Short mmCIF file of C-alpha atoms in Angstrom, two decimals:
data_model
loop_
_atom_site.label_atom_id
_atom_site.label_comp_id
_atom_site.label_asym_id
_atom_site.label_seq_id
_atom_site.Cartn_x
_atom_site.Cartn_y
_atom_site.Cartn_z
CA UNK N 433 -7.11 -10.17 -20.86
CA UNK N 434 -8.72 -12.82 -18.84
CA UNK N 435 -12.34 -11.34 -17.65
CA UNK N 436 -15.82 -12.80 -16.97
CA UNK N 437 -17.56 -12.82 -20.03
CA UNK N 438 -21.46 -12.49 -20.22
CA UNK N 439 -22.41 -10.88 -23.57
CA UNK N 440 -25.92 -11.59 -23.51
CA UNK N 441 -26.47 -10.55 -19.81
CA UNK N 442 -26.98 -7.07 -19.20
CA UNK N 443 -27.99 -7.32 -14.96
CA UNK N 444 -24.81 -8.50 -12.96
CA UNK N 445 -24.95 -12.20 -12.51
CA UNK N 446 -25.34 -13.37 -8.98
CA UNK N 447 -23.47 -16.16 -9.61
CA UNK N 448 -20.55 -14.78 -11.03
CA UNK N 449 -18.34 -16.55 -9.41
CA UNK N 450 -19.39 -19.81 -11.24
CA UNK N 451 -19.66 -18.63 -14.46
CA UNK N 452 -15.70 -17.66 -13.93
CA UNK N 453 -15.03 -21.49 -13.04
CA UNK N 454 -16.54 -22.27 -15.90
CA UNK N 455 -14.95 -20.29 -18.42
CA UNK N 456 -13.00 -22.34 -20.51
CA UNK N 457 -10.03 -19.64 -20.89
CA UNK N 458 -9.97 -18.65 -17.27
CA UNK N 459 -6.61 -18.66 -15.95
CA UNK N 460 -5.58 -20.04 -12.54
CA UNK N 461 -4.53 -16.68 -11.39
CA UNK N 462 -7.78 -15.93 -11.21
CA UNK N 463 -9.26 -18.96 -10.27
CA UNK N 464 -7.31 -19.60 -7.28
CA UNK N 465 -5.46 -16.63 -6.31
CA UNK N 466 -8.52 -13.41 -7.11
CA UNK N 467 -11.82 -16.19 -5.56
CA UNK N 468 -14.99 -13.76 -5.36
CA UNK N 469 -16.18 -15.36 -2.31
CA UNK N 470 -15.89 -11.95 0.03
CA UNK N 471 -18.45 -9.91 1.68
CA UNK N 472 -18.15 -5.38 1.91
CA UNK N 473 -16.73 -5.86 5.14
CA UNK N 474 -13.82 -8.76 4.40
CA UNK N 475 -13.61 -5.92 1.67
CA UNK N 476 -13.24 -2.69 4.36
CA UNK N 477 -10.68 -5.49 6.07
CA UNK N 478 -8.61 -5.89 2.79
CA UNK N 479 -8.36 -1.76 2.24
CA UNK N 480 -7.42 -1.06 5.44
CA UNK N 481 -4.42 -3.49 5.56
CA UNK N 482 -3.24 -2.11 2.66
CA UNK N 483 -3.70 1.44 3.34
CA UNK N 484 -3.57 2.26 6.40
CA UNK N 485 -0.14 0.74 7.45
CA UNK N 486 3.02 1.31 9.32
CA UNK N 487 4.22 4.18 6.62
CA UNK N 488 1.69 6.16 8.56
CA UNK N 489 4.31 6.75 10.97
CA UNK N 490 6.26 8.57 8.69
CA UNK N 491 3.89 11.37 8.39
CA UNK N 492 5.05 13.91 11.22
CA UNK N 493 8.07 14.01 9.60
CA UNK N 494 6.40 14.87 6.40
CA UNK N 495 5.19 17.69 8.16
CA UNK N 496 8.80 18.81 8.44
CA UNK N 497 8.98 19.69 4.94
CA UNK N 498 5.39 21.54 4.80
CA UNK N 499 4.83 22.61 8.29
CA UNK N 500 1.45 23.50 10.12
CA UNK N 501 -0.98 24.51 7.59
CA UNK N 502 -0.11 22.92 4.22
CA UNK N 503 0.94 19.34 6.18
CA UNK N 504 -2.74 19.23 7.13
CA UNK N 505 -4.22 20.77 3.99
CA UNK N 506 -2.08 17.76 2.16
CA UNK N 507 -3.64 15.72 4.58
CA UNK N 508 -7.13 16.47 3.77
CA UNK N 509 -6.38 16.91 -0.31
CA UNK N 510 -4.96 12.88 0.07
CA UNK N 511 -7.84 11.72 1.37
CA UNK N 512 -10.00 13.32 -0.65
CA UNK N 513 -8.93 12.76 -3.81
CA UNK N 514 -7.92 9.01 -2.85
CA UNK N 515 -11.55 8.10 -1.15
CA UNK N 516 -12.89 9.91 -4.58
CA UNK N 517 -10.26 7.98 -6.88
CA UNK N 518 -11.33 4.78 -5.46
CA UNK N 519 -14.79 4.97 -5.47
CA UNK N 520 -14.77 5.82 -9.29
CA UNK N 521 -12.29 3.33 -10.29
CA UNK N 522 -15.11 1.18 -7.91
CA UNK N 523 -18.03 2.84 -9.93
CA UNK N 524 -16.16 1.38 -13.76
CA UNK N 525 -15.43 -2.01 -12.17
CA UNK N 526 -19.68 -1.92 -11.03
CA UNK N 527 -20.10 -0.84 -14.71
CA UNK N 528 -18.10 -3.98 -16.31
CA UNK N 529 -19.90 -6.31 -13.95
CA UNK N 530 -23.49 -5.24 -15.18
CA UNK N 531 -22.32 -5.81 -18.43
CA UNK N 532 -21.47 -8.64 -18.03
CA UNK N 533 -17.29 -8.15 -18.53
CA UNK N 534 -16.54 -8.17 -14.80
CA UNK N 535 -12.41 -6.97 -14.56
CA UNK N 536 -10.45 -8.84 -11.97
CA UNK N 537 -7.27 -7.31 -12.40
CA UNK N 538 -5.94 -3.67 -12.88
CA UNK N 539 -3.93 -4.65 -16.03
CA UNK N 540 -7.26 -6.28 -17.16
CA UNK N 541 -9.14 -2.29 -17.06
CA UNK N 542 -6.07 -0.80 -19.05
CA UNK N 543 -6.15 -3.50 -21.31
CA UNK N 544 -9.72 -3.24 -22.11
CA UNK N 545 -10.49 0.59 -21.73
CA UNK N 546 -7.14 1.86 -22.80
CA UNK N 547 -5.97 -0.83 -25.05
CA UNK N 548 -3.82 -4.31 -24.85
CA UNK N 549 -0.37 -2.14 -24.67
CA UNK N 550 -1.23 0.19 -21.60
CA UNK N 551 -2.35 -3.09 -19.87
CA UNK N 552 0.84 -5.14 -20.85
CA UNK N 553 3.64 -2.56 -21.23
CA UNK N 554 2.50 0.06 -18.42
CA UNK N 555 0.09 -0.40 -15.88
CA UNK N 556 0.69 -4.19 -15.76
CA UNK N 557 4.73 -3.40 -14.55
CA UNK N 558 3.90 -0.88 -12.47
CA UNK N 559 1.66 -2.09 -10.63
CA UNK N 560 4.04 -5.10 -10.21
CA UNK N 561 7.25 -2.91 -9.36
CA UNK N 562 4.89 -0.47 -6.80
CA UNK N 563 3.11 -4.18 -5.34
CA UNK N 564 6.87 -6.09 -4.96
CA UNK N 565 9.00 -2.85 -3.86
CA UNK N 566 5.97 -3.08 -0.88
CA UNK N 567 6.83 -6.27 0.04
CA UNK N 568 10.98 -5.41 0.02
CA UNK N 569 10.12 -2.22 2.54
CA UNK N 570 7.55 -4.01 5.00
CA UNK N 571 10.42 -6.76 5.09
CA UNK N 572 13.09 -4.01 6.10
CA UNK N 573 10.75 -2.25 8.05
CA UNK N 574 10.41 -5.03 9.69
CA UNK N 575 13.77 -5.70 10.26
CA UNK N 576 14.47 -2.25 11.47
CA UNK N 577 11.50 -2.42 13.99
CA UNK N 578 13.18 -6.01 15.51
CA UNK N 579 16.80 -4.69 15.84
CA UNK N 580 14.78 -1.40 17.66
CA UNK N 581 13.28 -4.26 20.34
CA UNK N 582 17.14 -5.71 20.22
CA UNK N 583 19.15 -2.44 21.22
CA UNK N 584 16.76 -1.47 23.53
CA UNK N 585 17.36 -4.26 25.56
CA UNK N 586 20.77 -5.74 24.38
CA UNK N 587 22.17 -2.02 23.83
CA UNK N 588 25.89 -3.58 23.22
CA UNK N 589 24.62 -6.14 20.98
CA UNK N 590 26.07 -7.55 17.90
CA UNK N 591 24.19 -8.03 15.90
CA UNK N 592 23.22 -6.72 12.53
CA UNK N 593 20.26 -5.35 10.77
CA UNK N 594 20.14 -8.10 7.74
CA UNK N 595 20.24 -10.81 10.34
CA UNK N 596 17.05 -8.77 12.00
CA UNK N 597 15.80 -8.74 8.14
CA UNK N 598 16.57 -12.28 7.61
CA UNK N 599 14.06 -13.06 10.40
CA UNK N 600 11.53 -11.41 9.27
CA UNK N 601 11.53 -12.69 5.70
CA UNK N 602 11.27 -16.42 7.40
CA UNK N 603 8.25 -15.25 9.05
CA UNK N 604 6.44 -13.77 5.31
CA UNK N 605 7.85 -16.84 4.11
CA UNK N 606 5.06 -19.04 6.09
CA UNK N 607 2.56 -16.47 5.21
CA UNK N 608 3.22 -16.27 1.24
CA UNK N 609 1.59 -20.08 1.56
CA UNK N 610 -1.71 -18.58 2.31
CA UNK N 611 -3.69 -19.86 -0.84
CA UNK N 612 -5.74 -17.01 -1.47
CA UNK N 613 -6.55 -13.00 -1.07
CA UNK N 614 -9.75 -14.07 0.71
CA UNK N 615 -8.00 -16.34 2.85
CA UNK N 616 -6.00 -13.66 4.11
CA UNK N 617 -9.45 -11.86 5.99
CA UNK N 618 -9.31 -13.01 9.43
CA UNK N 619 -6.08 -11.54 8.67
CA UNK N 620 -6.74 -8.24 7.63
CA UNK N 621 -9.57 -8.57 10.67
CA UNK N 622 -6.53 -8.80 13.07
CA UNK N 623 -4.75 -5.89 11.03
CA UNK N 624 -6.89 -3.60 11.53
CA UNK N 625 -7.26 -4.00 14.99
CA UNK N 626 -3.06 -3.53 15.11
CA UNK N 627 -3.23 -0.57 13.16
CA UNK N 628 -5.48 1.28 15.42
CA UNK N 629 -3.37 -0.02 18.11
CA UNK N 630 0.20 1.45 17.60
CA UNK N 631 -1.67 4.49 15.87
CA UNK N 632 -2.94 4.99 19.41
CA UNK N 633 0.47 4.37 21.26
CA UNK N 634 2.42 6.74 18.98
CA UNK N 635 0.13 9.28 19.76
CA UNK N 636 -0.35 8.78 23.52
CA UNK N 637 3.55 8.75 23.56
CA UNK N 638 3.61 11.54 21.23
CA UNK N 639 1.54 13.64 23.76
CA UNK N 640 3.58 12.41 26.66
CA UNK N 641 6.98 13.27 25.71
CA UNK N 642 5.52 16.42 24.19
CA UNK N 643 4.02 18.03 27.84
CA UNK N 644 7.30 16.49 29.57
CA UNK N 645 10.46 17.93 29.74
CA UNK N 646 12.05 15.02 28.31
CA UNK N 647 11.66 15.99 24.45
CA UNK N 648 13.22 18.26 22.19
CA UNK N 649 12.74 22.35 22.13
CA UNK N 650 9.28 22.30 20.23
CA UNK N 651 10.66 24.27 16.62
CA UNK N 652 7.94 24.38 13.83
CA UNK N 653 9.82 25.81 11.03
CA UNK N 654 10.91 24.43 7.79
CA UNK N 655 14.80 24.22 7.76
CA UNK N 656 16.90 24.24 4.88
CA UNK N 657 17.51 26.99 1.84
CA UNK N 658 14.98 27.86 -0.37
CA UNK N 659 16.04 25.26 -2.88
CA UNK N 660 16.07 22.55 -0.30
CA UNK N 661 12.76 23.43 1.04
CA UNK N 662 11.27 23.40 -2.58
CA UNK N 663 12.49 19.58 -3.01
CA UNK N 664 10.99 18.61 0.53
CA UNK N 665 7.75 19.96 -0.49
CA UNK N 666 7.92 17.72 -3.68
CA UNK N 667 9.13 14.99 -1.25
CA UNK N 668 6.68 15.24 1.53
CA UNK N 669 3.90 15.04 -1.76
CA UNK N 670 5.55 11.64 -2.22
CA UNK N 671 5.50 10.75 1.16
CA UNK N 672 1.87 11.75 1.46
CA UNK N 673 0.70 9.77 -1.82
CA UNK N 674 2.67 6.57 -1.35
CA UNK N 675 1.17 5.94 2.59
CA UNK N 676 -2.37 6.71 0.67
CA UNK N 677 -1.60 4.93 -2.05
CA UNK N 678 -3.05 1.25 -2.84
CA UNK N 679 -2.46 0.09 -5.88
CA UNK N 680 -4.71 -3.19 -5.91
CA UNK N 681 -7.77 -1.65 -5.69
CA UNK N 682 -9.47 -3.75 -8.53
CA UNK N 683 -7.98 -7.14 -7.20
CA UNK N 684 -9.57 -6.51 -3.75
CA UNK N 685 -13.11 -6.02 -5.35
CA UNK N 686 -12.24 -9.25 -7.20
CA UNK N 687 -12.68 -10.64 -3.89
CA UNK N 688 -16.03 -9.20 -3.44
CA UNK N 689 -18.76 -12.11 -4.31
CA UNK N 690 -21.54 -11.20 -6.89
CA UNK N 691 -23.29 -8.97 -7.46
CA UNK N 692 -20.68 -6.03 -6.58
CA UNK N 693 -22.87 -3.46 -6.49
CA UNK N 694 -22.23 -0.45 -3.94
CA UNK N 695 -19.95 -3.07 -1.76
CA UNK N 696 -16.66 -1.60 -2.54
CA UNK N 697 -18.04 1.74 -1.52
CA UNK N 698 -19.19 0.47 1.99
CA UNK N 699 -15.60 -1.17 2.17
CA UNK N 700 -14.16 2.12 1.47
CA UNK N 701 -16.10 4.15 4.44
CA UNK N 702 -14.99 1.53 6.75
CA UNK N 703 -11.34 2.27 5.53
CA UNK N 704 -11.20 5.85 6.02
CA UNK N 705 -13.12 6.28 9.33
CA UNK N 706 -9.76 4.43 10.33
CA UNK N 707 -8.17 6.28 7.89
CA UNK N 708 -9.21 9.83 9.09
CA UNK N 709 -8.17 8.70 13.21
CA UNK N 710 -5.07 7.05 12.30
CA UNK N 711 -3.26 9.57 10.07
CA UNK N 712 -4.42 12.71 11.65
CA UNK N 713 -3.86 11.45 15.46
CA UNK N 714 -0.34 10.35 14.22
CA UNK N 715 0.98 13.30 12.13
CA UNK N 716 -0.46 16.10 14.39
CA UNK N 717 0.44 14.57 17.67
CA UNK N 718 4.29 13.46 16.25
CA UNK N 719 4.68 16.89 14.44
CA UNK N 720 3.15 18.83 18.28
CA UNK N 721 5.90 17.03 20.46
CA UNK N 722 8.36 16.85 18.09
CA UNK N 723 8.22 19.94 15.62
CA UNK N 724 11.41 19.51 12.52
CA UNK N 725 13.25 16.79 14.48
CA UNK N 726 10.69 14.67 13.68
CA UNK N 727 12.36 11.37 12.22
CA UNK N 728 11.46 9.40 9.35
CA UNK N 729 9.64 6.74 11.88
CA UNK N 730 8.33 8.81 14.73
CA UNK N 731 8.76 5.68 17.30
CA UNK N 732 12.75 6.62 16.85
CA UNK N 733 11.70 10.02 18.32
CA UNK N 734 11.16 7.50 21.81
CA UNK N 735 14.58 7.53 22.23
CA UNK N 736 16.80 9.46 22.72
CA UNK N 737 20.76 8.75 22.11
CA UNK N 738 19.90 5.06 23.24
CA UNK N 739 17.65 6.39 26.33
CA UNK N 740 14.30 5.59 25.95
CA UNK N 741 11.79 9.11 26.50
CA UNK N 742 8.90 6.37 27.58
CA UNK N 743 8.71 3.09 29.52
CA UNK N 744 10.75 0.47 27.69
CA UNK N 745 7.73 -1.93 28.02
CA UNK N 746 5.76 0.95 26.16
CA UNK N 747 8.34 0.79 23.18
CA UNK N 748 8.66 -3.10 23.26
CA UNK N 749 5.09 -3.19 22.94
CA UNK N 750 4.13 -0.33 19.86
CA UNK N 751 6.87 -2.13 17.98
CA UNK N 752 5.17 -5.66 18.26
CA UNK N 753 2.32 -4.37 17.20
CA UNK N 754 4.11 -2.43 14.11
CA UNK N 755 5.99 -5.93 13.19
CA UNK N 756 2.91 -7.73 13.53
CA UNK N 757 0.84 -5.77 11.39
CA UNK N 758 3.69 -4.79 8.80
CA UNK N 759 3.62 -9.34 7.91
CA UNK N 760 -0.01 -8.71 6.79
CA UNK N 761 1.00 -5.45 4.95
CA UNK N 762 3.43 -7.54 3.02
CA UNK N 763 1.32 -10.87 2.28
CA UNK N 764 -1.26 -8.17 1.18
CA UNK N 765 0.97 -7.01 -1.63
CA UNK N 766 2.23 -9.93 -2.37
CA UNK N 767 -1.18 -10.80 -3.53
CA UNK N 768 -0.59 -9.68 -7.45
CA UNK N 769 2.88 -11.39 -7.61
CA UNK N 770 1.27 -14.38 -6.41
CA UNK N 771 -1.55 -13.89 -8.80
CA UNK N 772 1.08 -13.54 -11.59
CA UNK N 773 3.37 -16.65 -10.65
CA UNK N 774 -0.18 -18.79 -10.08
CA UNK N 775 -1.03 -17.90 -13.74
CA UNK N 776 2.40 -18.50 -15.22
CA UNK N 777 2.92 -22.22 -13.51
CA UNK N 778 -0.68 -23.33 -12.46
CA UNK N 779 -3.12 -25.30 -14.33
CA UNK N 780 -6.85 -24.07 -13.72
CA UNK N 781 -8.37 -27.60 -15.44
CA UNK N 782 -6.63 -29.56 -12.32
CA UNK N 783 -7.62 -29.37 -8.76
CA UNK N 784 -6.11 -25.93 -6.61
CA UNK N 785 -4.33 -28.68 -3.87
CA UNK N 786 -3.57 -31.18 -6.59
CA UNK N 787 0.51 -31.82 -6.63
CA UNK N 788 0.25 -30.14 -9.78
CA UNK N 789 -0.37 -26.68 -8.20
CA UNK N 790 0.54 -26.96 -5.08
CA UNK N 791 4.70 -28.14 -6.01
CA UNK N 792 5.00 -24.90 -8.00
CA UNK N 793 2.67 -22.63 -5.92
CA UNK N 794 5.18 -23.25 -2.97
CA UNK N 795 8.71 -23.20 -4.86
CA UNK N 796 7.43 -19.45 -6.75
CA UNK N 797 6.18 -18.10 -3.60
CA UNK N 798 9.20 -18.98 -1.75
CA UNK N 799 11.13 -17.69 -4.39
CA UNK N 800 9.31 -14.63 -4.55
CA UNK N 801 9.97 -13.95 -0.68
CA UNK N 802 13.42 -14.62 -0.94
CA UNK N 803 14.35 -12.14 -3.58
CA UNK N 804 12.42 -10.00 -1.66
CA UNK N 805 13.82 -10.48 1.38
CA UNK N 806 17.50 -10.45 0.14
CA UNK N 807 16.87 -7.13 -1.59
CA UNK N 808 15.68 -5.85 1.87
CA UNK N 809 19.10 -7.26 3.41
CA UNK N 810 21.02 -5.82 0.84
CA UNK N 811 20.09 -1.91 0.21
CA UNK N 812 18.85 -0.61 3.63
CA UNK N 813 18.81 2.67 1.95
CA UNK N 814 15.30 1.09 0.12
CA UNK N 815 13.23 3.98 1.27
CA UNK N 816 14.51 6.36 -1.15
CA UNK N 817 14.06 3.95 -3.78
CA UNK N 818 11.01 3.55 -2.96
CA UNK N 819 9.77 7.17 -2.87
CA UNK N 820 10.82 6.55 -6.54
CA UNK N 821 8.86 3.84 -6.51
CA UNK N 822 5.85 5.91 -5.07
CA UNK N 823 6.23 8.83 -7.30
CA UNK N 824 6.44 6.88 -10.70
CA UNK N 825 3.73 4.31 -9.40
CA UNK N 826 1.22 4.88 -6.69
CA UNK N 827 0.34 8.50 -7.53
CA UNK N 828 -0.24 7.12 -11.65
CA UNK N 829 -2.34 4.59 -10.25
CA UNK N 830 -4.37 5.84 -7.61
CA UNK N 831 -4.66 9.38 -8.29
CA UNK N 832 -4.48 9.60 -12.19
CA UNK N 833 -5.62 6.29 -13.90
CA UNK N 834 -9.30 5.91 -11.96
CA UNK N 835 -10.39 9.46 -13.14
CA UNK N 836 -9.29 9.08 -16.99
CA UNK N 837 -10.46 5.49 -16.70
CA UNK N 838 -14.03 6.87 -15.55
CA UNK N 839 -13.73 9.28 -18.58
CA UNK N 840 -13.14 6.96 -20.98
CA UNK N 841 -16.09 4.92 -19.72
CA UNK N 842 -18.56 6.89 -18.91
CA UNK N 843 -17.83 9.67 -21.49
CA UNK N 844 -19.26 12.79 -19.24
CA UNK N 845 -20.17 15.74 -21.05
CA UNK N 846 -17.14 18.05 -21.67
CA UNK N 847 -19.96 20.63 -19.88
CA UNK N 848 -20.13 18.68 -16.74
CA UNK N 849 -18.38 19.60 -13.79
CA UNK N 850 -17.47 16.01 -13.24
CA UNK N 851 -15.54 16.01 -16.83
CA UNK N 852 -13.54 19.00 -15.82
CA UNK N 853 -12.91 17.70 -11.91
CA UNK N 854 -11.13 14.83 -13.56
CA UNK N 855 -9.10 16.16 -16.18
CA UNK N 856 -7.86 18.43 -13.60
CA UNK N 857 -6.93 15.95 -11.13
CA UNK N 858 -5.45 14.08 -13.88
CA UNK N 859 -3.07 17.16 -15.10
CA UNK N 860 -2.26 18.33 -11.45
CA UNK N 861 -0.83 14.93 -10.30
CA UNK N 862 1.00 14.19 -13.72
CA UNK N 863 2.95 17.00 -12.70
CA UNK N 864 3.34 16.21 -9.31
CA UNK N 865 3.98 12.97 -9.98
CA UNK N 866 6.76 14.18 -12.31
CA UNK N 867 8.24 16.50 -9.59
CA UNK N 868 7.92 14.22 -7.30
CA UNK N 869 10.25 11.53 -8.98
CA UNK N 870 12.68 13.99 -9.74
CA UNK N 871 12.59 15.31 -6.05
CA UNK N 872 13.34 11.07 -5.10
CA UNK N 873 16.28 10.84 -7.81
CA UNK N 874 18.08 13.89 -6.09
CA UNK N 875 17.56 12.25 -2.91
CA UNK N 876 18.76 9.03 -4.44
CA UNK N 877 22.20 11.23 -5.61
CA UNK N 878 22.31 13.25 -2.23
CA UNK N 879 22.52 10.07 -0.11
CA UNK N 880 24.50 7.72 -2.69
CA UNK N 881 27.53 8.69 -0.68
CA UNK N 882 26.25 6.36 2.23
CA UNK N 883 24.86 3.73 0.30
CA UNK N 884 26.50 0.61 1.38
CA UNK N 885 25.67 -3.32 0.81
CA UNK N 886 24.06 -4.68 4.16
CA UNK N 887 24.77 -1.82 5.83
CA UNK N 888 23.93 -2.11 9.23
CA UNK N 889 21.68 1.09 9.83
#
């Protein structure tokens, strides 16, 4: 476990971030790749590029499985208990600091609170699989979104979606170079602005199809038998968590410079006021015109059987801003395999430019994106692996791990309501969690049938 170490120190050091290039056992993961050089609002930048992303549109059709009055109560429950998740997991990483044992890395927290195994053998590969499998779905996503632009103006056109994919992994390709997570905040600046942007033209085109005559028969209810309906519950939960879910939350306070103290929480408020606009505006407005033909990306609900239901220039332009914002979503999460690779191949004692790092910085990277990208090309069908993905990773990390971690640090009194709060969070979404996966392997065996290699869907 590579942390700052401060024994005798028992205030946070304010200059932290030298000590670390000083350590003689730092590694250049963290040296290069995790620089605390940030301020609470390059912090607030970071969070909402990595939560607040183009999976948001998927949450109408959520909605399908839960209808009216639980989609909303899920709604409120996620951000909730993910704004309270963070900011405790936030609260343990403030704690290490002022001891002088500040954690850079989520493996780093298992490995010292829960032990060297949880760190190496669990919460170090999951993160990893939930942080890649990100990467492989903004790159499709991406893809998709492109070959939307392509039929709607070339509607006999040729050609495929991996080609569309193929593209778009060129693009992250440039992007991977990006030396560090704080280089990435005029970024995340730009990202946030995008997110609020095509939040706000999928609900203004919501609203317009929805009072014209143009859209579908406005049905609410839940279709399917009662054995269906329980699995799209457990799916829609998955749904839910994963476009809540972060994942990185203690490598973007990494890039918070010294001392830490109650940034991360002024980061997070910044995050969920766009939170709160973006993912209600969407999922009510979607779910209003649309009711249970709501799609798994509301912008395919703007067209209909290859006719658009708004101006083409409207649809041209919501998708721009989707593609545009889904490249920082991916070099976001990309940040821990970077981190990884940086620390397997580069040499902290020599210069972060020096040939030394820079030759293998830019052959792993590239690497990196194109397994990535040739995953994307290969199973278009990636979105049910990923609910998989979600259910076995994102709702561990964000919803269980921060509360047991606070637990185990703080020790609460088994009297307190906070003690109790936790453990129950912790129980409910184990079980979830576990329902959840199993509702994303039937899925998985329910659509096997189409699965194809570089199917063009």
């Amino acid at each position: 476990m590579m942390a700052t170490l401060l024994p005798d120190e028992k205030q946070e050091n304010p200059n932290g971030s030298e000590q670390l290039h000083h350590q003689k056992d730092v590694d250049a993961g963290a040296l290069f790749v995790l620089k605390s050089k940030g301020s609470w609002m390059h912090c607030g930048y970071h969070l909402t590029t990595s939560i607040v992303a183009p999976p948001l549109l998927s949450l109408p059709y959520a909605f399908t499985f839960l209808g009216w009055t639980s989609g909303i109560l899920s709604l409120v429950i996620g951000a909730l208990v993910t704004f309270y998740s963070y900011n405790l997991i936030s609260k343990v990483l403030e704690h290490h600091a002022q001891m002088g044992k500040r954690q850079l890395r989520f493996r780093d927290m298992a490995h010292h609170i829960l032990g060297p195994r949880w760190g190496r053998y669990f919460v170090g590969p999951i993160q990893f699989a939930v942080c890649y499998g990100a990467v492989v779905a903004c790159t499709l996503l991406g893809g998709q979104c492109m070959k939307a632009i392509y039929l709607l103006s070339n509607p006999n056109g040729t050609m495929k979606l991996y080609e569309f994919v193929i593209i778009f992994g060129c693009f992250m390709l440039f992007l991977a170079q990006i030396p560090s997570f704080h280089s990435l905040r005029h970024i995340n600046l730009v990202s946030l602005l995008l997110c609020l942007a095509y939040s706000a033209a999928a609900t203004a085109g919501s609203i317009y199809i929805g009072e014209s005559s143009k859209g579908p028969e406005k049905d609410y209810s839940v279709k399917g038998d009662s054995v269906n309906r329980l699995f799209g519950i457990f799916n829609a939960i998955a749904i839910i968590a994963t476009t809540y879910g972060n994942g990185i939350i203690p490598e973007i306070q990494a890039t918070i410079a010294p001392p830490v103290k109650g940034k991360m929480f002024k980061g997070l408020c910044v995050c969920y006021v766009i939170l709160i606009v973006t993912f209600f505006s969407v999922s009510i407005s979607g779910y209003w015109a649309f009711g249970n033909e709501s799609e798994g990306l509301i912008l395919t609900n703007f067209v209909d059987n290859g006719k658009p239901l708004v101006p083409k220039w409207f649809i041209y332009m919501t998708n721009i801003f989707t593609i545009t914002q889904l490249s920082a979503v991916g070099v976001v999460y990309l940040q821990p395999t970077n981190e990884v690779l940086e620390q397997t191949f580069g040499d902290p004692k020599s210069p972060e430019f020096s040939k030394r790092n820079v030759i293998p910085r830019v052959i792993a990277r590239s690497l990196a994106i194109t397994i990535s990208t040739t995953i994307a090309a290969m199973l278009p069908f990636f979105g049910d692996i990923n609910s998989l993905i979600g259910a076995f990773g994102f709702i561990p990390l964000d919803f269980i791990l921060p509360v047991v971690f606070y637990n185990l640090t703080f020790k609460p009194s088994k009297r307190s309501p906070i003690f109790w709060l936790n453990a129950a969070i912790a129980v409910i979404f184990s079980v979830l969690g576990i329902i959840a996966a199993v509702a994303a392997v039937r899925q998985i065996v329910l659509d096997a049938k189409n699965y194809q290699l570089f199917a063009n869907v």
